[in-house]
mmCIF file of N, CA and C in Angstrom:
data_model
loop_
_atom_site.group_PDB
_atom_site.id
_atom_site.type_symbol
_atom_site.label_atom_id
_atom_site.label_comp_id
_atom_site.label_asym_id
_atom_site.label_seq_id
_atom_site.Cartn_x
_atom_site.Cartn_y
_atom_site.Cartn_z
ATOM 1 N N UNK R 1 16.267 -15.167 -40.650
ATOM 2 C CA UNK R 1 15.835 -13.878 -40.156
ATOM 3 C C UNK R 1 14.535 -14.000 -39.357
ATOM 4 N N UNK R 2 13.558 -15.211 -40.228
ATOM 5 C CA UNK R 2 12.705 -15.106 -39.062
ATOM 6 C C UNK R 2 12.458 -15.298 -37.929
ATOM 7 N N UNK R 3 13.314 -16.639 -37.393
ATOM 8 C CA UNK R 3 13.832 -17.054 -36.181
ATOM 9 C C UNK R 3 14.257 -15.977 -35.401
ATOM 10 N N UNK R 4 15.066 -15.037 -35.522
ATOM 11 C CA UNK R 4 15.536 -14.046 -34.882
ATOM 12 C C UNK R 4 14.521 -12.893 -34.110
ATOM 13 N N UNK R 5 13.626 -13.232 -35.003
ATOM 14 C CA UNK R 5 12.235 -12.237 -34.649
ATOM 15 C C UNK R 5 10.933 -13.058 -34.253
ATOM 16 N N UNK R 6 11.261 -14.163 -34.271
ATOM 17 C CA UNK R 6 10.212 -15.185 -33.224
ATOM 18 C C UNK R 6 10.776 -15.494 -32.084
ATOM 19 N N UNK R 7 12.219 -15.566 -31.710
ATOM 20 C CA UNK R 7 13.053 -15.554 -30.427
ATOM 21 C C UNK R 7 12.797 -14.435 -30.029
ATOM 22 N N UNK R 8 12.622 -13.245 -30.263
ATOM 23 C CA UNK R 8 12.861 -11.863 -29.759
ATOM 24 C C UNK R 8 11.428 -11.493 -29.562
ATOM 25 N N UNK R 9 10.574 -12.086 -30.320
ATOM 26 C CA UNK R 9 9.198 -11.797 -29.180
ATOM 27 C C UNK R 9 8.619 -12.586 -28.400
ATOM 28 N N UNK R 10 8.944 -13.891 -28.352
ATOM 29 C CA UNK R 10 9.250 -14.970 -27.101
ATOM 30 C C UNK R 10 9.493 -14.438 -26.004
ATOM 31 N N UNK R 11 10.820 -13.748 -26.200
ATOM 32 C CA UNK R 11 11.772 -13.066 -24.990
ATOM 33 C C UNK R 11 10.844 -11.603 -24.516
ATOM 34 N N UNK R 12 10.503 -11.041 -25.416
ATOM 35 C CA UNK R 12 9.730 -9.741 -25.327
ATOM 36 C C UNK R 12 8.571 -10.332 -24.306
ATOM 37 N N UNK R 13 7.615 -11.478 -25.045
ATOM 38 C CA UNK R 13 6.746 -11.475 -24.082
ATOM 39 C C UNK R 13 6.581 -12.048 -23.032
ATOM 40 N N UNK R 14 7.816 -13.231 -23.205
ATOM 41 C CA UNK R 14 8.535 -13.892 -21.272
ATOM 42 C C UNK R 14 8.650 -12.583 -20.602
ATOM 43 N N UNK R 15 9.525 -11.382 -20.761
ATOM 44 C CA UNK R 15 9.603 -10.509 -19.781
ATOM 45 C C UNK R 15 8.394 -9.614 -19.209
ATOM 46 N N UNK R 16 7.762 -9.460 -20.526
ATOM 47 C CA UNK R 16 6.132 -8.675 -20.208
ATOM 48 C C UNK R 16 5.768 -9.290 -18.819
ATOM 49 N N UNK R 17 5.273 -10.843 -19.129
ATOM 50 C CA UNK R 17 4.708 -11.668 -18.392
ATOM 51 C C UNK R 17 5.401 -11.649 -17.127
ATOM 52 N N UNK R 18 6.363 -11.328 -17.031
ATOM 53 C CA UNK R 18 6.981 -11.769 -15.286
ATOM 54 C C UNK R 18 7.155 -10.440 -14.579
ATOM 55 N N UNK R 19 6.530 -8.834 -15.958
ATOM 56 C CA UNK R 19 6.802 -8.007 -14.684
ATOM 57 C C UNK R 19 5.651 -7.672 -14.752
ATOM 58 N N UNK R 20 4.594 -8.365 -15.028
ATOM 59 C CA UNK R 20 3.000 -7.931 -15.110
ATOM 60 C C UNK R 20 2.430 -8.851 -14.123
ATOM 61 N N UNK R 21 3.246 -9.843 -13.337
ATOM 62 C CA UNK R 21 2.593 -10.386 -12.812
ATOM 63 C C UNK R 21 2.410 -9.593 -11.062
ATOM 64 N N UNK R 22 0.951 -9.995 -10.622
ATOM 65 C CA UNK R 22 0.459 -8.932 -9.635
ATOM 66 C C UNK R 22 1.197 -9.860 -7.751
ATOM 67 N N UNK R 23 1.314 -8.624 -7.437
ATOM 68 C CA UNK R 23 1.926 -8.607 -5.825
ATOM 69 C C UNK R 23 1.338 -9.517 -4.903
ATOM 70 N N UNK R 24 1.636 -10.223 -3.948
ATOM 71 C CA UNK R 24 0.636 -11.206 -3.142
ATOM 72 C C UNK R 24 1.043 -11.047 -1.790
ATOM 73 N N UNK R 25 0.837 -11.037 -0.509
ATOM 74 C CA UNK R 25 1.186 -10.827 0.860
ATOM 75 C C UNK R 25 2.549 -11.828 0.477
ATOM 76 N N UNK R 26 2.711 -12.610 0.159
ATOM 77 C CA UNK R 26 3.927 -14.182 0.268
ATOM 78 C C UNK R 26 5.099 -13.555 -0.611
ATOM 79 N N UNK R 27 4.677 -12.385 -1.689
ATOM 80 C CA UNK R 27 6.228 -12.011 -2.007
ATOM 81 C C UNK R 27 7.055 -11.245 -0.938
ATOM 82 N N UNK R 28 6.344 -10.571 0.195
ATOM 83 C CA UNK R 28 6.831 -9.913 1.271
ATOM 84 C C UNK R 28 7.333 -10.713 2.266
ATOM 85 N N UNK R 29 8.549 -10.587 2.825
ATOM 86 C CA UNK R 29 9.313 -11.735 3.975
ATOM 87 C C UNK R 29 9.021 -10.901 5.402
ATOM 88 N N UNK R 30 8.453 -9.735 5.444
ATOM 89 C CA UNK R 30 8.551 -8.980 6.763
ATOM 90 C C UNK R 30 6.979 -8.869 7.300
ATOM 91 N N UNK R 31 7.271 -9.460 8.569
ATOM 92 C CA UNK R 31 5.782 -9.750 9.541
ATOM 93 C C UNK R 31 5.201 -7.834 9.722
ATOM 94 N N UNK R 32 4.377 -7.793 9.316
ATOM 95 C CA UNK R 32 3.983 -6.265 9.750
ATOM 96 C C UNK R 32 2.265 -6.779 10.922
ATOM 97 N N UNK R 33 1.716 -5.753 11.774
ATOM 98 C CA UNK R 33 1.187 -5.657 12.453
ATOM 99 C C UNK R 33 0.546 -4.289 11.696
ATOM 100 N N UNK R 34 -1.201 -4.356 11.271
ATOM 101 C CA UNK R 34 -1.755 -3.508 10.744
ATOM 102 C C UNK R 34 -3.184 -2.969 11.441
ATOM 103 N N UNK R 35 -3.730 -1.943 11.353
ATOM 104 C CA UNK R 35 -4.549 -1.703 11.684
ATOM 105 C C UNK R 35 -5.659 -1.033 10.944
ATOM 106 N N UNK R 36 -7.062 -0.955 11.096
ATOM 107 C CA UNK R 36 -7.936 -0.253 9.754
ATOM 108 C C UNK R 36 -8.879 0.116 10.527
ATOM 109 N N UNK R 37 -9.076 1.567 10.908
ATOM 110 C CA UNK R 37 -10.067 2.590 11.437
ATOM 111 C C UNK R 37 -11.215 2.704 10.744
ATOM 112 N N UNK R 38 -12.063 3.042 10.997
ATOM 113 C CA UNK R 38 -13.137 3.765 10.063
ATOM 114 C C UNK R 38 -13.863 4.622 10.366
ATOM 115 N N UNK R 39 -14.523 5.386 9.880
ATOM 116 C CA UNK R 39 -15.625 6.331 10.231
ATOM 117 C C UNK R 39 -16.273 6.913 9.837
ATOM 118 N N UNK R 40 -17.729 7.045 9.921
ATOM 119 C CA UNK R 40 -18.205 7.180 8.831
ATOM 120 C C UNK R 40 -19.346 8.825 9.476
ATOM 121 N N UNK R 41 -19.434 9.935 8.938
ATOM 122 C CA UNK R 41 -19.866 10.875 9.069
ATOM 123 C C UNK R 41 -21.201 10.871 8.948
ATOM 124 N N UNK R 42 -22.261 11.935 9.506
ATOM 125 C CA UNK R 42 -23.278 12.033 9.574
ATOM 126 C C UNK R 42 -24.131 11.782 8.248
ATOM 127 N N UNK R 43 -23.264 12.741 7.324
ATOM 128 C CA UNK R 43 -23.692 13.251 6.014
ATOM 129 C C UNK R 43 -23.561 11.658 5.276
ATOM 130 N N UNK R 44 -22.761 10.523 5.773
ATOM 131 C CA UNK R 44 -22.252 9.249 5.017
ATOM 132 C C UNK R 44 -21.176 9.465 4.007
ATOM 133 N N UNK R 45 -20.360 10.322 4.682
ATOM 134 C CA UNK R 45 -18.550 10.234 3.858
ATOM 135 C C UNK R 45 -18.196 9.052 4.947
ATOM 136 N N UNK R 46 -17.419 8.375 4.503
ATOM 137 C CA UNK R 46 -17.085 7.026 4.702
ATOM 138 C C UNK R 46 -15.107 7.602 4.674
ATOM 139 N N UNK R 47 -14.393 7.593 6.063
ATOM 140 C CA UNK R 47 -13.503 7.663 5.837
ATOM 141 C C UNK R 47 -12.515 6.606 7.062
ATOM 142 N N UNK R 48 -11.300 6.463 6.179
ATOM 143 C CA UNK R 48 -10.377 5.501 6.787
ATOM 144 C C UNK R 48 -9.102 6.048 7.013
ATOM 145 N N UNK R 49 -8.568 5.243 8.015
ATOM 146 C CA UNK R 49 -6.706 5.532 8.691
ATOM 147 C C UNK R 49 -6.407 3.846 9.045
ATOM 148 N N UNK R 50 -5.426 3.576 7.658
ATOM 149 C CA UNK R 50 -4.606 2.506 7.572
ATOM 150 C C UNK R 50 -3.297 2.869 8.102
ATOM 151 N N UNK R 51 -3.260 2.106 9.514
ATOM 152 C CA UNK R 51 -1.602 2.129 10.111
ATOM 153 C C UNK R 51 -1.386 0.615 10.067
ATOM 154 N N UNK R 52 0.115 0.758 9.612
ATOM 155 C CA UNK R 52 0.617 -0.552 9.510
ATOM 156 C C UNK R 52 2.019 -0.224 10.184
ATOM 157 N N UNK R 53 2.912 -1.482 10.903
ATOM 158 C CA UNK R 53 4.446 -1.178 11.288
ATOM 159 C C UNK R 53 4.787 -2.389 11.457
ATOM 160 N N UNK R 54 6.328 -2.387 11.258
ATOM 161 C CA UNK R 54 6.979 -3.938 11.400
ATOM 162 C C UNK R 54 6.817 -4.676 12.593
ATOM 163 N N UNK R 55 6.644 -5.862 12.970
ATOM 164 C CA UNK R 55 6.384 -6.504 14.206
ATOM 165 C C UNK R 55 7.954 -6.904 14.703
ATOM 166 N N UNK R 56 8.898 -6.809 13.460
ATOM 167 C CA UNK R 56 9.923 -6.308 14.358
ATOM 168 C C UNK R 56 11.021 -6.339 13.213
ATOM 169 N N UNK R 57 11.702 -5.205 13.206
ATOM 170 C CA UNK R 57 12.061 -4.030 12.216
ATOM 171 C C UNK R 57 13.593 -4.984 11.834
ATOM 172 N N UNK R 58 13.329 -5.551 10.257
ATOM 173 C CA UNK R 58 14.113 -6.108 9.702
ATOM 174 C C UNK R 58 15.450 -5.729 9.400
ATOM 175 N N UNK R 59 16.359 -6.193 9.672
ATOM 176 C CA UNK R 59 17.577 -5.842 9.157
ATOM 177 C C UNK R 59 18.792 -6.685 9.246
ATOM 178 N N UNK R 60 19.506 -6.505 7.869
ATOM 179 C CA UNK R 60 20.960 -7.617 7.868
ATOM 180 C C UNK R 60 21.814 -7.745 8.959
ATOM 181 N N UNK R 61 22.632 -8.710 9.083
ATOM 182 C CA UNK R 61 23.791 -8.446 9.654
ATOM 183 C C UNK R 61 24.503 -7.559 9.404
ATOM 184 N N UNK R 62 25.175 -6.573 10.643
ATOM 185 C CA UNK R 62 25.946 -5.421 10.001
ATOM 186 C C UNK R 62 25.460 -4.196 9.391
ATOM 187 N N UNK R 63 24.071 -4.408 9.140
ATOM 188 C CA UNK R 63 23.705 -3.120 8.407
ATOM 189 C C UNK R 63 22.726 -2.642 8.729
ATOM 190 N N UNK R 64 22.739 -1.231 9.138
ATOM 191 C CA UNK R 64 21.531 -0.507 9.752
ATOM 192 C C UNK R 64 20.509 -0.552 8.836
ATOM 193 N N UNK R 65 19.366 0.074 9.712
ATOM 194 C CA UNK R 65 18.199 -0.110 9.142
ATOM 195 C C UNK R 65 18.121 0.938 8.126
ATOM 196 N N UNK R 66 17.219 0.947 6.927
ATOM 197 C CA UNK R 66 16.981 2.330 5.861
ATOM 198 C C UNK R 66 16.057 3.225 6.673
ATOM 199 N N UNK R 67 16.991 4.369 6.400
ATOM 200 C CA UNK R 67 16.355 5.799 6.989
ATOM 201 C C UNK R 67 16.004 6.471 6.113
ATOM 202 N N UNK R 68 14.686 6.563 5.559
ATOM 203 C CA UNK R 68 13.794 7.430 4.521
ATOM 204 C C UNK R 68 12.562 7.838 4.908
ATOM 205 N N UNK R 69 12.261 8.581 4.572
ATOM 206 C CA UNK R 69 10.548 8.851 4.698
ATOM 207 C C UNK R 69 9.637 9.606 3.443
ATOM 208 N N UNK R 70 8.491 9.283 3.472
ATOM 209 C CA UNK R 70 7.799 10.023 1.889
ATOM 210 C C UNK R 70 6.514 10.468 2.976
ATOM 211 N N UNK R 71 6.417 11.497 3.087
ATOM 212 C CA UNK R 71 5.025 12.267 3.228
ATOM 213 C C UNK R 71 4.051 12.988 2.062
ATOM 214 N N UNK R 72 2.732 12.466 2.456
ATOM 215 C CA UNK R 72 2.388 13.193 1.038
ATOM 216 C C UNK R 72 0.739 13.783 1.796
ATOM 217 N N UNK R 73 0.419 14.965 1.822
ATOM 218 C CA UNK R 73 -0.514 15.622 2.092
ATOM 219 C C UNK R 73 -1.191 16.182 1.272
ATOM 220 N N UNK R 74 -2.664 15.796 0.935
ATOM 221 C CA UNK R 74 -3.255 16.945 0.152
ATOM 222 C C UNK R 74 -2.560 16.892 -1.125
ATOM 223 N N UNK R 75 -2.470 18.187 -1.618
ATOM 224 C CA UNK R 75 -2.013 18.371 -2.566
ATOM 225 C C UNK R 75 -0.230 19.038 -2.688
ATOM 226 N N UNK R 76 -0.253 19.104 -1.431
ATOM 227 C CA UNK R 76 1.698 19.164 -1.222
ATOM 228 C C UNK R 76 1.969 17.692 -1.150
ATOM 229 N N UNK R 77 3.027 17.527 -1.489
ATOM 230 C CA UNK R 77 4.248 16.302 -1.703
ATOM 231 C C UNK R 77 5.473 16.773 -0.436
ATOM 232 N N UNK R 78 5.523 16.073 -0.101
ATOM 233 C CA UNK R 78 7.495 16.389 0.417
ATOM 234 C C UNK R 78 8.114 14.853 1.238
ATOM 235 N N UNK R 79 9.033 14.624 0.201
ATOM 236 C CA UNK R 79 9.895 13.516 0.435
ATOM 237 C C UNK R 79 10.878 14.186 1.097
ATOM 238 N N UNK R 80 11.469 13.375 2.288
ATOM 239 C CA UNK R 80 12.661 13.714 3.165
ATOM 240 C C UNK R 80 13.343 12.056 2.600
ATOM 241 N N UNK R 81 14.682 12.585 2.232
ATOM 242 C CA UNK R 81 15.082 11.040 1.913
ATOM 243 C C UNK R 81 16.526 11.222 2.600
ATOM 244 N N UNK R 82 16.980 10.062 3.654
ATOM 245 C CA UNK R 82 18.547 10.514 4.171
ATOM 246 C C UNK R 82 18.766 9.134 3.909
ATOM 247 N N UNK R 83 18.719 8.335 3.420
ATOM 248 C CA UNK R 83 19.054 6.941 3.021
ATOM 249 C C UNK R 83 18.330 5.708 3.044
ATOM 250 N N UNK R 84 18.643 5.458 1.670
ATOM 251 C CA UNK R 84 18.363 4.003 1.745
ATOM 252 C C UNK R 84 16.818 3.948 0.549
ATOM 253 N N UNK R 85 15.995 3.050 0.568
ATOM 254 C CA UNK R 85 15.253 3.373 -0.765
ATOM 255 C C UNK R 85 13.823 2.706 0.590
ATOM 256 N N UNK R 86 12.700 2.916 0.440
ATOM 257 C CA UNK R 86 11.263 2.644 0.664
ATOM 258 C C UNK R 86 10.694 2.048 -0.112
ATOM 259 N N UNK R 87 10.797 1.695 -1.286
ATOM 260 C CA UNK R 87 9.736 1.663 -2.542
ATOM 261 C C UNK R 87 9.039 -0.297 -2.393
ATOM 262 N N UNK R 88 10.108 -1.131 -1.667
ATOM 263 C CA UNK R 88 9.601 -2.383 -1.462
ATOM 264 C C UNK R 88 8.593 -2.398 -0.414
ATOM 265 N N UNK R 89 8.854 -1.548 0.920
ATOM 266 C CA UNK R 89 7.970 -1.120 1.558
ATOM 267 C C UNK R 89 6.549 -0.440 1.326
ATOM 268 N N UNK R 90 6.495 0.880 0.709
ATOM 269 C CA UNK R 90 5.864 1.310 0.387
ATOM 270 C C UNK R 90 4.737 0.213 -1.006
ATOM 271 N N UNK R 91 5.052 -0.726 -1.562
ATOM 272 C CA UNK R 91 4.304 -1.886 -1.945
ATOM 273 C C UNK R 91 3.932 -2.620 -1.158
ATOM 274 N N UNK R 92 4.430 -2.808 -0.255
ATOM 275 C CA UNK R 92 4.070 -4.093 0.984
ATOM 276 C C UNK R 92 2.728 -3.116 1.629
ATOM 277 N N UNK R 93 3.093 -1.857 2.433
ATOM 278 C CA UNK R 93 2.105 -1.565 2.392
ATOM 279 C C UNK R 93 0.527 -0.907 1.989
ATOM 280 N N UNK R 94 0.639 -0.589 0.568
ATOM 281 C CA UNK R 94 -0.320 -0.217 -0.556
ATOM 282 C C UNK R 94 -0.702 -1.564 -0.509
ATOM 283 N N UNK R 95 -0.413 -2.581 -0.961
ATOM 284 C CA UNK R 95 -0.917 -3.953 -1.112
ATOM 285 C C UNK R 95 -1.701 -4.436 0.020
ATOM 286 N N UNK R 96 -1.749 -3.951 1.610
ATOM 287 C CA UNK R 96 -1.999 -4.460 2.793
ATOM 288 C C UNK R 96 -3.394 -3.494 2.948
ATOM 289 N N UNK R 97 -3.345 -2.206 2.377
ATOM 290 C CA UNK R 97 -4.715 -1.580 2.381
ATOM 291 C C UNK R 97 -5.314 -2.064 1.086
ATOM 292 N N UNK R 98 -5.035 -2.332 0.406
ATOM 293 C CA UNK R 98 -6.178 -2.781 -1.037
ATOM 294 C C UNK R 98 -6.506 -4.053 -0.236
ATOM 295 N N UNK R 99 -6.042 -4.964 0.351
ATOM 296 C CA UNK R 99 -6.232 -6.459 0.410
ATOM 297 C C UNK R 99 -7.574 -6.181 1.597
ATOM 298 N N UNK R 100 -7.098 -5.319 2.717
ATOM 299 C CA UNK R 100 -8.074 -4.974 3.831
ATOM 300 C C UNK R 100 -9.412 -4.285 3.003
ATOM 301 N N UNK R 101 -9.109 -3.155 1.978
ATOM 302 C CA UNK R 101 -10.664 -2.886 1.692
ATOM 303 C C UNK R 101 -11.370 -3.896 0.704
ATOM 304 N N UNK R 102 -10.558 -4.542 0.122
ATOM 305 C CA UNK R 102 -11.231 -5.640 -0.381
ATOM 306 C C UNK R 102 -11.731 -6.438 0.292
ATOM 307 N N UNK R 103 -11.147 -6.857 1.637
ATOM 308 C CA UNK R 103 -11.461 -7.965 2.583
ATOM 309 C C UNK R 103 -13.099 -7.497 3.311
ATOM 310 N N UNK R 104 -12.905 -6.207 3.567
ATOM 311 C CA UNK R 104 -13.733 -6.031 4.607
ATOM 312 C C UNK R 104 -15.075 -5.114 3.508
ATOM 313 N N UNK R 105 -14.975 -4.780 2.448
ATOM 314 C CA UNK R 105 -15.768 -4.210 1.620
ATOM 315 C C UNK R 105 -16.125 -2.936 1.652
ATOM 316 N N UNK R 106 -15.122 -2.100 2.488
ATOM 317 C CA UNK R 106 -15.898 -0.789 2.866
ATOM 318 C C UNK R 106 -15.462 0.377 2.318
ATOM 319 N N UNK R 107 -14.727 0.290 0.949
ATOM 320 C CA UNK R 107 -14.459 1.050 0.015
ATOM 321 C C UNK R 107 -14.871 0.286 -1.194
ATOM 322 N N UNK R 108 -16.421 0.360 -2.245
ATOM 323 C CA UNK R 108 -16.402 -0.601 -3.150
ATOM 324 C C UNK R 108 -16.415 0.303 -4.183
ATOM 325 N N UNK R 109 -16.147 1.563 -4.396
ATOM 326 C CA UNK R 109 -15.641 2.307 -5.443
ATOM 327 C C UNK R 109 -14.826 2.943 -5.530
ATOM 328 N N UNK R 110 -13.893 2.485 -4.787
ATOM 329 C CA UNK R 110 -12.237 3.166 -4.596
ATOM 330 C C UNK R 110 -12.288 3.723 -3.836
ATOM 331 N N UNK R 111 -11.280 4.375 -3.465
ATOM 332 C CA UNK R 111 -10.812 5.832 -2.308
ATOM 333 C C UNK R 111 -10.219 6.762 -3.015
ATOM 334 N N UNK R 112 -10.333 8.231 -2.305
ATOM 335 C CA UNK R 112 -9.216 9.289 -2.647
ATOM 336 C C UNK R 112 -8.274 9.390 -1.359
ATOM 337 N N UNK R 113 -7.071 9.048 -1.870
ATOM 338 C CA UNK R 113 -6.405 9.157 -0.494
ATOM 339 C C UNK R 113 -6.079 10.479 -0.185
ATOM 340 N N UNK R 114 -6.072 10.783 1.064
ATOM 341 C CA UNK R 114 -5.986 12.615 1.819
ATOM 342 C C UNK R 114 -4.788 12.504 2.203
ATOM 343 N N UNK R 115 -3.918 11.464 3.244
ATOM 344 C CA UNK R 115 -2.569 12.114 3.818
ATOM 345 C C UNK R 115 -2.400 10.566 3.523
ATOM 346 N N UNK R 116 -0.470 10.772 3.592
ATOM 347 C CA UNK R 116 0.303 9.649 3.255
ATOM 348 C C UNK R 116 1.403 9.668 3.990
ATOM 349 N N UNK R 117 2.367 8.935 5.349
ATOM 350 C CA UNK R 117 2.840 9.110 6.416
ATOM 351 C C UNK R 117 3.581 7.820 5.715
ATOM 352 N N UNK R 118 4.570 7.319 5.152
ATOM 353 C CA UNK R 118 5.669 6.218 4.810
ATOM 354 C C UNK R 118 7.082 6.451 5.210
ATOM 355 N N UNK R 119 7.210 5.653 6.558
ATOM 356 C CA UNK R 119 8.576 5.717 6.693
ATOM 357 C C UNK R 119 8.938 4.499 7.484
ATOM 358 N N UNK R 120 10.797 4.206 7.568
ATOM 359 C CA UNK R 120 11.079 2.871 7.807
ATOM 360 C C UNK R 120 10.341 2.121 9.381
ATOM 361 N N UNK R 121 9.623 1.349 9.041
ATOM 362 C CA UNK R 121 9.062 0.605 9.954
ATOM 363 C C UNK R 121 7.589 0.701 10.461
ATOM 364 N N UNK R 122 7.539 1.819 9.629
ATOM 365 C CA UNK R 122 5.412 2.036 10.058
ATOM 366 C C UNK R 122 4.968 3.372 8.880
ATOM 367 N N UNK R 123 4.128 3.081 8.488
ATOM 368 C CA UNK R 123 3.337 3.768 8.282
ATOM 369 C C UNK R 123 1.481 4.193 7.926
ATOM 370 N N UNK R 124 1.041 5.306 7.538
ATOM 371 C CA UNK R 124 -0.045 5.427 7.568
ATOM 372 C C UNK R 124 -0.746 5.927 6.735
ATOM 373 N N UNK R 125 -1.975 5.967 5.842
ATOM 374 C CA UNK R 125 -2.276 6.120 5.266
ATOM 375 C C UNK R 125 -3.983 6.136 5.204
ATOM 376 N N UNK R 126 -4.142 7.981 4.779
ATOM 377 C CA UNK R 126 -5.534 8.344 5.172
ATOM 378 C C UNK R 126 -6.467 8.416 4.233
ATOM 379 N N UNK R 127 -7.762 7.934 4.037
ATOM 380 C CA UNK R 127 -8.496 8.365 2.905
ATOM 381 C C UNK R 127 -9.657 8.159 2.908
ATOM 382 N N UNK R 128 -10.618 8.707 1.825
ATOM 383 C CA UNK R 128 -12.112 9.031 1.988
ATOM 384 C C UNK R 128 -12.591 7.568 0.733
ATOM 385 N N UNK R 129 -13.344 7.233 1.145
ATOM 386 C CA UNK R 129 -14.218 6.175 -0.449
ATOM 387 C C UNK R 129 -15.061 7.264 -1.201
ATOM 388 N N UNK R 130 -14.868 6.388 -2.365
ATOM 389 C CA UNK R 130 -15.677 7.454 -3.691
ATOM 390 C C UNK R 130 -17.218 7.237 -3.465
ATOM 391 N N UNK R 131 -17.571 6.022 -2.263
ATOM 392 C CA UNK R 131 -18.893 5.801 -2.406
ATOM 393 C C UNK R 131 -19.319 5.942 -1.130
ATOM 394 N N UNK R 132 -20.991 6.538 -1.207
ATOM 395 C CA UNK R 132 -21.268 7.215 0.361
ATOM 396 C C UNK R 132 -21.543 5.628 1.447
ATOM 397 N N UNK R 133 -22.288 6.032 2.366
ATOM 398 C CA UNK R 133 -22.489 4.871 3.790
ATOM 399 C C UNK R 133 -23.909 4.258 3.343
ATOM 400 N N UNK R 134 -24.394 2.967 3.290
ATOM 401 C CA UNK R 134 -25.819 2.529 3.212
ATOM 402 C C UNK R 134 -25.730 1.818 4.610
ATOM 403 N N UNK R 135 -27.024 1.694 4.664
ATOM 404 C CA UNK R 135 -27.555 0.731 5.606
ATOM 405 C C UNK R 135 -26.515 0.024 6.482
ATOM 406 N N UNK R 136 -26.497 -1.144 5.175
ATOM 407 C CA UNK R 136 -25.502 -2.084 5.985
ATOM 408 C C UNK R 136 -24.362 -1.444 5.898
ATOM 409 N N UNK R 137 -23.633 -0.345 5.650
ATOM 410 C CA UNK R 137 -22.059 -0.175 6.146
ATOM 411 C C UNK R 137 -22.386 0.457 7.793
ATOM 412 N N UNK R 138 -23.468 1.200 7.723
ATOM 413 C CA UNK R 138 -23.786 1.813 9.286
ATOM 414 C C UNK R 138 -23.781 1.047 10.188
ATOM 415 N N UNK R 139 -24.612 -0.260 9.709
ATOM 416 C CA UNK R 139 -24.612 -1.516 10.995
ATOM 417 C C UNK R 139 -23.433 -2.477 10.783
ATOM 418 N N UNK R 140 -22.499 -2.149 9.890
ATOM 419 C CA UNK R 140 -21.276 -3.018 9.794
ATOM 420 C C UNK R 140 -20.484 -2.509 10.799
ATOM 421 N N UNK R 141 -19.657 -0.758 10.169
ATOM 422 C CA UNK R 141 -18.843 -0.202 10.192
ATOM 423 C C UNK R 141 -18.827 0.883 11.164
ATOM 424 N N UNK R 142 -19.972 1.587 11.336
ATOM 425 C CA UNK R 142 -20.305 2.734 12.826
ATOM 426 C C UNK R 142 -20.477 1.861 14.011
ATOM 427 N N UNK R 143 -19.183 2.866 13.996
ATOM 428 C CA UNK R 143 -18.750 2.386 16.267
ATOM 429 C C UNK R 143 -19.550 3.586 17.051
#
């Protein structure tokens, strides 16, 4: 009996482990072309527009491309969905703005994101940082 329950949390925690493990640009097979705005206001609100789109819009033999879209504004939601699923996408690109504000440092206490534009082959994604503009983000980041 005990075997049965040392195999079974073996197995319990092999599976934990392989779906806890975190996302990397290399699990994604599709070349995207991204871009990262910034701007930063008088007052020092610090805000961004992440556009990203395929460098050239993947698809099987035989099979059209997925036609979906997720908009998300504010505090309205509205998914238009006419086929096909987003959700590998929509990781590819969440993962491509965390990696950029990590890269470039100009959100170091998170963001609230304002608008959300996801659909097949590009999208965009708008938002403010939780932390205001110093010095050096003015002489980094103000164009």
């Amino acid at each position: 009996m005990q075997i049965k329950t040392v195999l079974f949390i073996l197995l319990l925690t092999c599976l934990t482990a392989c779906s806890a493990r975190k996302l990397t640009v290399e699990d994604f097979d599709t070349q995207v072309e991204d871009k990262f705005i910034t701007a930063i206001k008088g007052d020092g609100i610090k805000l961004f527009t992440y556009t990203v789109k395929y460098a050239q819009l993947p698809t099987k033999p035989g099979e059209a491309p997925v036609l979906q879209m997720e908009r998300k504004t504010g505090s309205a939601n509205r998914k238009v969905v006419r086929r096909g699923d987003l959700s590998q996408w929509t990781q590819q690109v969440e993962l491509g703005l965390n990696k950029t504000i990590s890269m470039t440092g100009y959100c170091r206490e998170g963001y609230i994101e304002l608008s959300r534009i996801i659909e097949v082959g590009r999208a965009e994604i708008r938002g403010e940082c939780n932390d205001g503009a110093t010095q050096a983000d003015l002489a980094k980041f103000d164009h």
